[in-house]
Amino acid sequence: MKVSDYIVTFFIEIGVSDVFGYPGGMVTHLMDSFNKYKEHISIHLNYHEQGAAFSACGYAQISNKPGIAYATSGPGATNLITGIANAYFDSIPCVFITGQVNTYESKGSLPVRQKGFQETDIVSIVKPITKYSVKIENEKNIKYELEKAFYISCNGRKGPVLLDIPMNIQRSDVIPEKLKCYESNDSEEDNWDYDNLKNTMLEMLKSSKKPVILAGNGINIAGVVKKFREFIDLTGIPVVTSMIGRDVLPGNAKNNCGFIGAYGHRCANFIISNSDLIISLGSRLDCRQTGSNLKVFAENAKLLRVDIDNLELTNTIKDDEISVLADLDKLMTILITDEFKLKSNYKKWINACIKIKEELKDIDSQYENNIVKEFSRIIPDNSIITTDVGQNQVWIAQYFVIKNNQRMLFSGGHGAMGYSLPCAIGAYYGSRKKVISFNGDGGLQMNIQELQFIARENIPIKVIVLNNKSLGMIRHFQEMYLNSNFVQTKKEMGYITPDFEKIAEAYGLRYIKINSVEEILKCSNVLTDENPCFIEIALTDTTYLYPKLAVNKPIYDQDPPLDREHLNRLIKICNI
């Protein structure tokens, strides 16, 4: 069997239905093999390798299967890097395949920069942002390396791997039955004492008056959203989330107090800051969540942290914290018992949290927030929401009210502009559900070429651009700290946006423009049909993100600052 055929059949056997990539000389054999098996697996042409990498991320985020993207050697391989980094920082399982020059054309140990055309040592380049990367120089190792890469990508803390495969290896023949297998050195039975962890949690909860659960994206990654929701219903404990964990609970859930952090909900930041116990599940508690001054983060709260990555637990948040390395799937399974029926213990605290939410829910309301909130009202349940990076991302995180069966996908740790559009493509093929892709006018142009993909395939992705004709987040920073010197962020200093109506027309997409909240209703039918559409929302070029973390202040005291009398009243509500 030809090696490239073997690679394709391997992906079919592990359940992958769709792969993404861009043609190039060093992957022609692989592409031909994908086409040979097209009745079992679909090969999708993106219009940039970065788009393919982001599509693989979106596919993996929504399907819980590894995302696959391929590219040719040299510039094709290096164009994957931003997507690889995104998968690494957000723990997304992806297998990236790069073509490489024939082994007999490779520079090997020669002290030259390059021997073969487009030869690039992509393996060394991506080592810091992959869980595993290797160049396969012997066709007999193909099964071993594929199995190893797949195992590493999908086990423990998930993440990307890369296999660099020279062209002559791809076209070589192998006998599958004689190929060496990979066997993991990891013990099938882990040594984590889940009963002890369960008892520790139970005792801490029983001695607490004001507990909070911090739910991170690890809950999504572990595939335990349903179990988590059962646990929350059982205990009644208020929940705050990380930004990229926003969809672990519906937006209108009684326990859902919002997401914490620099641009988090005031109520969420206030509630976690006034708690006496934080149980963190699958969240790494980075400085955007806690603020840079850890001494004032939830000063009176004990902290129990549960994470799949022991290295994350070395980043100590509190001196007396309890940090536990554990698998959330196994943990959540044993937590759903009558022992955790604790709602009656926290009646006063639950009521206090409800009051805090009510008092603060619209205090930072502005036009952009209302636009997002109104869109969330008419977007169907069971849809997938993708966001880009910039002000649009924060508006969506703050004011989109997530329905019970909706998912919301972000580029979190890496914060890559241009993510939403290709991510939406991958999410569609990973679910076959309607996808709403929110974008800023800046981020959209990072991967605007993927509109051609959407138009070509006529897939039901609704592309929404929040157009403030500026790079709004940086413009806001320049206004605050650089005397409103708007270098490259506004029209008068170099930043301009195209005519998006003409862009949509050029790609053959239906176009709708929204100029007010009242006009959003005209999108109702479009959002539920089976066709793509481009929707532009006109904003002013002076937009802001509020609330936001104030320098050297605790996360509950965000800008613009609350009236001190109001702040003290909220603190009094929490003093139960």
Coordinates of C-alpha atoms in Angstrom, one line a residue:
M1 CA 0.0 0.0 0.0
K2 CA 1.2 3.5 -0.9
V3 CA 2.2 5.5 2.3
S4 CA -0.1 8.4 1.3
D5 CA -3.0 5.9 1.0
Y6 CA -2.1 4.5 4.4
I7 CA -2.2 8.0 6.0
V8 CA -5.7 8.6 4.6
T9 CA -7.0 5.2 5.8
F10 CA -5.6 5.9 9.2
F11 CA -7.6 9.1 9.5
I12 CA -10.7 7.4 8.3
E13 CA -10.3 4.6 10.9
I14 CA -10.1 7.1 13.8
G15 CA -13.3 8.8 12.7
V16 CA -12.1 11.9 10.9
S17 CA -14.6 13.0 8.3
D18 CA -13.1 16.2 6.9
V19 CA -9.6 17.6 6.4
F20 CA -8.4 21.1 5.3
G21 CA -5.4 22.3 3.3
Y22 CA -3.9 24.0 0.3
P23 CA -2.2 22.3 -2.7
G24 CA 1.5 22.3 -3.1
G25 CA 4.1 20.2 -4.9
M26 CA 5.2 18.3 -1.8
V27 CA 1.7 17.1 -0.8
T28 CA 0.4 16.1 -4.3
H29 CA 0.6 12.4 -3.4
L30 CA -1.3 13.0 -0.2
M31 CA -4.0 15.0 -1.9
D32 CA -4.4 12.3 -4.6
S33 CA -4.9 9.7 -1.9
F34 CA -7.5 11.8 -0.1
N35 CA -9.3 12.1 -3.4
K36 CA -9.1 8.3 -3.9
Y37 CA -11.0 7.8 -0.7
K38 CA -13.4 10.7 -1.1
E39 CA -16.5 8.5 -0.3
H40 CA -15.1 8.1 3.2
I41 CA -13.4 11.4 3.9
S42 CA -13.7 14.9 2.4
I43 CA -10.8 17.1 1.5
H44 CA -11.5 20.8 1.6
L45 CA -9.6 23.6 -0.2
N46 CA -9.0 26.7 1.8
Y47 CA -7.4 29.7 0.2
H48 CA -4.6 30.1 2.6
E49 CA -2.8 27.6 4.8
Q50 CA -3.5 29.7 7.9
G51 CA -7.2 29.4 7.0
A52 CA -6.8 25.6 6.8
A53 CA -5.1 25.5 10.2
F54 CA -7.9 27.6 11.8
S55 CA -10.5 25.4 10.1
A56 CA -8.9 22.3 11.6
C57 CA -9.1 24.1 15.0
G58 CA -12.8 24.8 14.6
Y59 CA -13.5 21.2 13.5
A60 CA -11.7 19.8 16.5
Q61 CA -13.3 22.3 19.0
I62 CA -16.8 21.3 17.9
S63 CA -16.4 17.6 17.1
N64 CA -14.1 16.4 19.8
K65 CA -12.1 14.6 17.0
P66 CA -8.7 15.7 16.0
G67 CA -8.6 18.5 13.3
I68 CA -6.4 17.7 10.3
A69 CA -4.7 20.3 8.1
Y70 CA -2.0 19.8 5.5
A71 CA 0.4 22.1 3.6
T72 CA 3.4 21.8 1.3
S73 CA 7.0 22.4 2.4
G74 CA 8.5 25.8 3.0
P75 CA 6.1 28.7 2.9
G76 CA 3.1 26.4 3.0
A77 CA 4.4 24.8 6.2
T78 CA 5.3 28.2 7.8
N79 CA 1.9 29.6 7.0
L80 CA 0.4 27.0 9.3
I81 CA 2.3 28.3 12.3
T82 CA -0.3 30.7 13.7
G83 CA -2.9 28.0 13.6
I84 CA -0.6 25.5 15.3
A85 CA 0.1 28.1 18.1
N86 CA -3.6 28.7 18.5
A87 CA -4.2 24.9 18.9
Y88 CA -1.4 24.7 21.4
F89 CA -2.5 27.5 23.7
D90 CA -6.2 26.5 23.6
S91 CA -5.5 22.8 24.0
I92 CA -7.1 21.8 20.7
P93 CA -6.2 18.4 19.3
C94 CA -4.9 18.8 15.8
V95 CA -2.6 16.8 13.5
F96 CA -0.8 18.9 11.0
I97 CA 0.8 17.2 8.0
T98 CA 3.5 19.0 6.0
G99 CA 5.1 17.8 2.8
Q100 CA 8.9 18.0 2.6
V101 CA 11.5 17.7 -0.1
N102 CA 12.7 14.2 -1.0
T103 CA 15.1 12.8 1.6
Y104 CA 17.9 12.6 -1.0
E105 CA 17.4 16.4 -1.7
S106 CA 17.5 17.3 2.0
K107 CA 20.5 19.2 3.4
G108 CA 20.7 16.8 6.3
S109 CA 23.8 17.7 8.4
L110 CA 25.3 19.9 5.7
P111 CA 26.2 23.4 7.1
V112 CA 24.1 25.2 4.5
R113 CA 20.8 27.0 4.8
Q114 CA 19.0 25.0 2.2
K115 CA 19.6 22.3 -0.4
G116 CA 16.2 21.4 -1.8
F117 CA 13.8 24.0 -3.2
Q118 CA 11.4 25.2 -0.4
E119 CA 13.2 23.1 2.1
T120 CA 12.5 24.3 5.6
D121 CA 13.1 22.7 9.0
I122 CA 9.5 23.1 10.1
V123 CA 9.9 20.4 12.8
S124 CA 12.4 22.5 14.7
I125 CA 10.4 25.7 14.2
V126 CA 7.2 24.3 15.7
K127 CA 8.7 22.3 18.6
P128 CA 7.9 25.0 21.2
I129 CA 4.2 25.1 20.1
T130 CA 3.5 21.4 19.6
K131 CA 3.2 18.4 21.9
Y132 CA 5.2 16.4 19.3
S133 CA 6.8 17.1 16.0
V134 CA 8.9 14.7 13.8
K135 CA 10.2 14.3 10.3
I136 CA 9.5 10.8 9.0
E137 CA 12.5 9.6 7.1
N138 CA 11.7 5.9 6.9
E139 CA 8.4 4.7 5.4
K140 CA 8.4 1.7 7.7
N141 CA 7.8 4.1 10.6
I142 CA 4.6 5.6 9.2
K143 CA 2.1 3.6 11.4
Y144 CA 4.2 4.1 14.5
E145 CA 4.4 7.8 14.0
L146 CA 0.8 8.3 13.1
E147 CA -0.4 6.3 16.1
K148 CA 2.0 8.1 18.4
A149 CA 1.0 11.6 17.1
F150 CA -2.7 10.8 17.4
Y151 CA -2.3 9.5 21.0
I152 CA -0.2 12.4 22.2
S153 CA -2.6 15.0 20.6
C154 CA -5.7 13.5 22.1
N155 CA -4.5 12.4 25.6
G156 CA -3.6 14.3 28.7
R157 CA -3.8 18.1 28.0
K158 CA -4.8 18.0 24.3
G159 CA -2.9 19.9 21.7
P160 CA -1.3 19.9 18.2
V161 CA 1.3 17.6 16.7
L162 CA 3.1 17.9 13.4
L163 CA 4.3 15.2 11.0
D164 CA 6.7 16.3 8.3
I165 CA 6.7 13.7 5.5
P166 CA 9.1 13.9 2.5
M167 CA 7.6 13.4 -0.9
N168 CA 9.5 10.2 -1.6
I169 CA 8.3 8.7 1.7
Q170 CA 4.7 9.6 0.7
R171 CA 5.0 7.7 -2.6
S172 CA 6.8 4.7 -1.1
D173 CA 5.0 1.3 -0.7
V174 CA 4.5 -0.5 2.6
I175 CA 2.9 -3.7 3.8
P176 CA 0.5 -2.5 6.6
E177 CA 0.6 -5.9 8.4
K178 CA 4.4 -5.6 8.9
L179 CA 4.4 -2.0 10.2
K180 CA 5.5 -1.3 13.7
C181 CA 2.8 -0.2 16.2
Y182 CA 3.0 2.5 18.8
E183 CA 2.4 1.5 22.4
S184 CA 2.0 4.2 25.0
N185 CA 4.2 4.1 28.1
D186 CA 1.5 5.7 30.2
S187 CA -0.3 3.4 32.6
E188 CA -3.9 2.7 31.7
E189 CA -4.8 3.1 35.4
D190 CA -3.9 6.6 36.7
N191 CA -2.9 7.1 40.3
W192 CA -5.2 10.0 41.0
D193 CA -7.3 9.4 44.2
Y194 CA -10.7 10.6 43.0
D195 CA -12.5 9.4 46.2
N196 CA -10.1 11.5 48.3
L197 CA -10.6 14.5 46.0
K198 CA -14.4 14.1 46.1
N199 CA -14.3 14.0 50.0
T200 CA -12.0 17.1 50.1
M201 CA -14.4 19.0 47.8
L202 CA -17.4 17.9 49.9
E203 CA -15.8 19.0 53.2
M204 CA -14.7 22.3 51.8
L205 CA -18.2 23.0 50.4
K206 CA -19.9 22.0 53.7
S207 CA -17.7 24.5 55.6
S208 CA -18.2 27.3 53.1
K209 CA -20.9 29.9 53.2
K210 CA -20.1 31.6 49.9
P211 CA -18.7 29.1 47.4
V212 CA -18.2 29.8 43.7
I213 CA -17.2 27.4 40.9
L214 CA -14.9 28.8 38.3
A215 CA -15.7 26.8 35.1
G216 CA -13.0 26.8 32.4
N217 CA -12.9 25.6 28.8
G218 CA -11.4 22.4 30.2
I219 CA -15.0 21.3 30.8
N220 CA -15.7 21.6 27.1
I221 CA -12.4 19.9 26.2
A222 CA -13.1 17.0 28.5
G223 CA -16.6 16.6 27.0
V224 CA -18.3 16.8 30.4
V225 CA -20.7 19.8 29.9
K226 CA -23.8 17.6 30.5
K227 CA -22.3 16.1 33.7
F228 CA -21.2 19.6 34.8
R229 CA -24.7 21.0 34.4
E230 CA -26.1 18.1 36.4
F231 CA -23.6 18.8 39.2
I232 CA -24.5 22.5 39.2
D233 CA -28.2 21.8 39.3
L234 CA -27.6 19.4 42.2
T235 CA -25.5 21.8 44.3
G236 CA -27.0 25.2 43.4
I237 CA -23.5 26.7 43.7
P238 CA -23.1 30.0 41.7
V239 CA -20.8 29.7 38.7
V240 CA -18.4 32.1 37.0
T241 CA -16.6 31.1 33.9
S242 CA -13.5 32.0 31.9
M243 CA -14.1 33.8 28.6
I244 CA -13.5 30.8 26.5
G245 CA -15.6 28.7 28.9
R246 CA -18.6 30.9 28.4
D247 CA -20.8 28.2 26.8
V248 CA -20.6 25.6 29.6
L249 CA -23.9 27.0 30.9
P250 CA -26.7 28.8 29.2
G251 CA -26.7 32.5 29.6
N252 CA -30.0 32.6 31.4
A253 CA -29.2 29.8 33.9
K254 CA -29.9 30.9 37.4
N255 CA -26.4 29.8 38.6
N256 CA -24.6 31.6 35.7
C257 CA -23.0 34.7 37.1
G258 CA -21.0 35.5 33.9
F259 CA -17.3 35.4 33.1
I260 CA -14.5 36.9 35.1
G261 CA -11.4 38.9 34.1
A262 CA -10.1 42.1 32.6
Y263 CA -13.2 42.5 30.4
G264 CA -15.4 40.2 32.4
H265 CA -18.9 40.9 33.8
R266 CA -18.9 43.2 36.8
C267 CA -21.2 40.8 38.6
A268 CA -18.9 37.8 38.0
N269 CA -15.8 39.7 39.2
F270 CA -17.7 41.0 42.2
I271 CA -19.1 37.6 43.2
I272 CA -15.8 35.7 42.9
S273 CA -14.0 38.5 44.8
N274 CA -16.5 38.2 47.7
S275 CA -16.6 34.4 47.8
D276 CA -15.0 32.3 50.6
L277 CA -14.3 29.3 48.4
I278 CA -13.3 29.0 44.8
I279 CA -13.4 25.6 43.1
S280 CA -11.6 26.0 39.8
L281 CA -12.4 23.3 37.2
G282 CA -10.3 23.3 34.0
S283 CA -9.3 27.0 34.1
R284 CA -5.7 28.1 34.3
L285 CA -6.4 31.3 36.2
D286 CA -4.1 33.5 34.0
C287 CA -3.4 37.1 34.8
R288 CA -6.2 38.4 32.5
Q289 CA -8.6 36.6 34.9
T290 CA -7.1 37.4 38.3
G291 CA -5.5 40.8 37.6
S292 CA -1.8 41.3 37.9
N293 CA -1.8 41.8 41.7
L294 CA -2.6 38.3 43.1
K295 CA -2.6 39.6 46.6
V296 CA -6.0 41.3 46.0
F297 CA -7.6 38.5 44.1
A298 CA -10.5 37.0 46.1
E299 CA -8.5 37.9 49.3
N300 CA -10.8 35.9 51.7
A301 CA -11.4 32.8 49.5
K302 CA -9.8 29.4 49.8
L303 CA -8.8 27.9 46.4
L304 CA -9.2 24.4 45.1
R305 CA -7.8 24.0 41.6
V306 CA -8.4 20.9 39.4
D307 CA -6.4 20.7 36.1
I308 CA -5.2 18.1 33.7
D309 CA -1.8 19.8 33.3
N310 CA 0.5 19.6 36.3
L311 CA 2.7 22.3 34.8
E312 CA -0.2 24.8 35.0
L313 CA -0.6 23.9 38.7
T314 CA 3.0 25.1 39.3
N315 CA 1.8 28.6 38.6
T316 CA 0.6 29.3 42.2
I317 CA -2.2 31.7 42.7
K318 CA -2.6 31.5 46.5
D319 CA 0.0 30.3 48.9
D320 CA -2.4 28.0 50.7
E321 CA -4.3 26.7 47.6
I322 CA -5.0 23.0 47.1
S323 CA -3.9 22.0 43.6
V324 CA -5.0 18.6 42.2
L325 CA -4.0 16.9 38.9
A326 CA -7.1 15.1 37.7
D327 CA -9.2 14.2 34.7
L328 CA -12.5 16.1 34.8
D329 CA -14.4 13.3 33.1
K330 CA -13.6 10.8 35.8
L331 CA -14.1 13.5 38.5
M332 CA -17.5 14.7 37.4
T333 CA -18.8 11.1 37.1
I334 CA -18.3 10.6 40.9
L335 CA -19.6 14.0 42.0
I336 CA -23.2 13.5 40.9
T337 CA -24.5 12.0 44.1
D338 CA -27.0 13.0 46.8
E339 CA -24.1 14.0 49.1
F340 CA -23.8 17.2 47.0
K341 CA -27.4 18.3 47.4
L342 CA -26.3 21.4 49.2
K343 CA -28.7 24.1 47.9
S344 CA -30.2 24.7 51.3
N345 CA -26.7 25.5 52.7
Y346 CA -26.3 28.5 50.4
K347 CA -29.7 30.1 50.2
K348 CA -28.5 33.5 51.5
W349 CA -25.5 33.5 49.2
I350 CA -27.5 32.4 46.1
N351 CA -30.0 35.2 46.8
A352 CA -27.1 37.7 47.3
C353 CA -25.6 36.7 43.9
I354 CA -29.0 37.1 42.2
K355 CA -29.2 40.6 43.7
I356 CA -25.7 41.5 42.5
K357 CA -26.5 40.2 39.0
E358 CA -29.7 42.3 38.9
E359 CA -28.1 45.5 40.1
L360 CA -25.2 45.3 37.6
K361 CA -26.6 43.7 34.5
D362 CA -27.2 46.8 32.4
I363 CA -24.9 49.3 34.2
D364 CA -22.4 49.3 31.3
S365 CA -24.9 49.1 28.5
Q366 CA -24.0 50.8 25.3
Y367 CA -25.2 50.6 21.6
E368 CA -22.8 47.9 20.6
N369 CA -23.9 45.7 23.6
N370 CA -27.5 46.2 22.6
I371 CA -26.8 45.1 19.0
V372 CA -25.2 41.9 20.2
K373 CA -27.9 41.2 22.8
E374 CA -30.6 41.6 20.1
F375 CA -28.8 39.3 17.7
S376 CA -28.5 36.7 20.4
R377 CA -32.2 36.8 20.8
I378 CA -33.0 35.9 17.2
I379 CA -30.1 33.5 16.5
P380 CA -31.5 29.9 16.7
D381 CA -30.7 27.5 19.4
N382 CA -28.3 24.7 18.3
S383 CA -26.3 27.2 16.3
I384 CA -22.5 27.7 16.7
I385 CA -21.1 31.1 17.3
T386 CA -17.5 32.0 16.4
T387 CA -15.8 35.2 17.4
D388 CA -12.7 37.0 16.1
V389 CA -10.3 39.0 18.3
G390 CA -10.7 42.6 19.3
Q391 CA -13.6 44.6 20.5
N392 CA -16.1 42.4 18.7
Q393 CA -14.9 39.4 20.8
V394 CA -15.5 41.1 24.1
W395 CA -18.9 42.5 23.1
I396 CA -20.0 38.9 22.1
A397 CA -18.5 37.5 25.4
Q398 CA -20.2 40.1 27.5
Y399 CA -23.7 40.5 26.0
F400 CA -24.5 37.5 23.8
V401 CA -27.0 35.4 25.8
I402 CA -26.1 31.8 25.0
K403 CA -29.0 29.4 24.5
N404 CA -29.1 25.9 25.9
N405 CA -27.6 24.1 22.9
Q406 CA -25.4 26.8 21.4
R407 CA -21.6 26.7 21.3
M408 CA -19.3 29.7 21.3
L409 CA -15.8 29.4 19.9
F410 CA -12.9 31.7 20.6
S411 CA -9.2 32.1 19.9
G412 CA -8.3 32.5 23.5
G413 CA -4.7 32.3 24.6
H414 CA -3.1 33.2 21.3
G415 CA -5.8 35.8 20.5
A416 CA -5.4 35.5 16.7
M417 CA -7.1 38.0 14.5
G418 CA -8.7 36.4 11.4
Y419 CA -9.8 33.3 13.4
S420 CA -13.6 33.6 13.2
L421 CA -14.2 33.0 9.5
P422 CA -12.0 29.9 8.9
C423 CA -13.0 28.5 12.4
A424 CA -16.6 28.8 11.3
I425 CA -15.9 26.7 8.3
G426 CA -14.3 23.9 10.4
A427 CA -17.1 24.1 12.9
Y428 CA -19.7 23.6 10.2
Y429 CA -18.0 20.5 8.9
G430 CA -17.5 19.2 12.4
S431 CA -21.2 19.5 13.2
R432 CA -23.2 20.3 10.0
K433 CA -25.0 23.0 12.0
K434 CA -25.6 26.6 11.1
V435 CA -22.7 28.9 12.1
I436 CA -22.7 32.6 12.9
S437 CA -19.3 34.1 12.4
F438 CA -18.8 37.5 14.2
N439 CA -15.9 39.6 13.0
G440 CA -14.4 43.0 13.3
D441 CA -13.5 45.0 10.2
G442 CA -9.9 44.4 11.0
G443 CA -9.8 40.7 11.8
L444 CA -12.1 39.9 8.8
Q445 CA -9.5 41.1 6.4
M446 CA -6.9 38.8 7.9
N447 CA -8.6 35.8 6.3
I448 CA -11.1 37.4 4.0
Q449 CA -10.2 35.0 1.2
E450 CA -12.1 32.3 3.0
L451 CA -15.4 34.0 1.9
Q452 CA -14.6 32.3 -1.4
F453 CA -14.8 28.9 0.4
I454 CA -18.2 29.8 1.9
A455 CA -19.5 31.0 -1.4
R456 CA -18.1 28.0 -3.4
E457 CA -19.6 25.4 -1.1
N458 CA -22.8 27.4 -0.4
I459 CA -22.7 26.4 3.3
P460 CA -25.0 28.1 5.9
I461 CA -22.4 30.4 7.5
K462 CA -23.7 33.9 8.3
V463 CA -20.8 36.3 8.3
I464 CA -21.4 39.3 10.5
V465 CA -18.9 42.2 10.6
L466 CA -19.2 44.8 13.3
N467 CA -17.7 47.7 11.3
N468 CA -16.4 50.6 13.4
K469 CA -13.9 51.6 10.6
S470 CA -11.0 51.4 13.0
L471 CA -8.9 49.0 15.0
G472 CA -11.0 49.8 18.0
M473 CA -9.2 48.1 20.9
I474 CA -5.9 49.6 20.0
R475 CA -7.5 53.0 19.2
H476 CA -9.0 53.0 22.7
F477 CA -5.6 52.3 24.2
Q478 CA -4.1 55.1 22.2
E479 CA -6.8 57.5 23.4
M480 CA -6.1 56.5 27.1
Y481 CA -2.3 56.4 27.1
L482 CA -0.9 58.0 24.0
N483 CA -2.6 61.4 23.7
S484 CA -5.1 60.1 21.1
N485 CA -2.3 59.6 18.6
F486 CA -4.2 57.1 16.5
V487 CA -1.3 55.7 14.5
Q488 CA -2.6 53.1 12.0
T489 CA -5.9 52.6 13.8
K490 CA -8.2 55.3 12.2
K491 CA -8.7 56.6 8.6
E492 CA -6.8 59.9 9.1
M493 CA -3.7 57.9 10.2
G494 CA -3.6 55.1 7.7
Y495 CA -6.3 52.5 8.5
I496 CA -9.2 52.2 6.1
T497 CA -11.8 49.6 5.4
P498 CA -13.1 48.4 2.0
D499 CA -16.7 48.7 0.7
F500 CA -18.0 45.5 2.2
E501 CA -21.1 45.5 0.0
K502 CA -18.8 45.3 -3.0
I503 CA -16.7 42.6 -1.3
A504 CA -19.9 40.5 -0.7
E505 CA -21.0 41.1 -4.3
A506 CA -17.6 40.0 -5.7
Y507 CA -17.8 36.7 -3.8
G508 CA -21.4 36.2 -4.8
L509 CA -22.8 36.5 -1.3
R510 CA -26.1 38.0 -0.2
Y511 CA -25.5 41.3 1.6
I512 CA -27.5 43.1 4.3
K513 CA -26.6 46.3 6.1
I514 CA -27.8 47.1 9.7
N515 CA -27.8 50.7 10.8
S516 CA -29.8 50.4 14.1
V517 CA -30.9 47.9 16.7
E518 CA -34.4 48.1 15.2
E519 CA -33.2 46.9 11.8
I520 CA -31.9 43.6 13.2
L521 CA -35.3 41.9 12.9
K522 CA -34.9 41.9 9.1
C523 CA -32.2 39.3 9.6
S524 CA -34.5 36.8 11.3
N525 CA -35.3 34.7 8.2
V526 CA -31.7 34.9 6.9
L527 CA -30.3 33.5 10.1
T528 CA -32.4 30.4 9.9
D529 CA -32.1 29.5 6.2
E530 CA -29.6 27.2 4.6
N531 CA -27.6 29.8 2.6
P532 CA -24.6 31.9 3.4
C533 CA -25.0 35.7 4.0
F534 CA -22.8 38.7 4.7
I535 CA -24.3 41.1 7.3
E536 CA -22.6 44.5 8.0
I537 CA -23.4 46.3 11.2
A538 CA -22.5 50.0 10.9
L539 CA -20.9 51.5 14.0
T540 CA -19.2 54.8 14.8
D541 CA -15.5 54.9 14.6
T542 CA -15.2 55.7 18.3
T543 CA -16.2 52.6 20.3
Y544 CA -15.2 51.4 23.7
L545 CA -15.0 48.3 25.9
Y546 CA -16.5 48.6 29.3
P547 CA -16.2 47.4 31.9
K548 CA -12.4 46.9 31.9
L549 CA -9.8 46.2 34.4
A550 CA -8.3 49.2 36.0
V551 CA -4.5 49.4 36.6
N552 CA -3.4 48.1 40.0
K553 CA -7.0 47.6 41.2
P554 CA -8.8 44.3 42.1
I555 CA -10.9 42.8 39.4
Y556 CA -14.2 43.8 41.1
D557 CA -13.3 47.5 40.9
Q558 CA -13.4 48.0 37.1
D559 CA -13.4 51.1 35.0
P560 CA -15.5 53.2 34.8
P561 CA -15.5 53.0 38.6
L562 CA -18.8 52.6 40.4
D563 CA -20.0 55.3 42.8
R564 CA -18.4 54.4 46.1
E565 CA -21.7 54.4 47.8
H566 CA -23.0 51.8 45.2
L567 CA -19.9 49.7 45.6
N568 CA -20.2 49.6 49.4
R569 CA -23.9 48.7 49.1
L570 CA -22.9 45.7 46.9
I571 CA -20.3 44.6 49.4
K572 CA -22.9 44.8 52.2
I573 CA -25.1 42.5 50.2
C574 CA -22.3 39.9 50.1
N575 CA -21.7 40.1 53.9
I576 CA -23.9 37.2 54.9

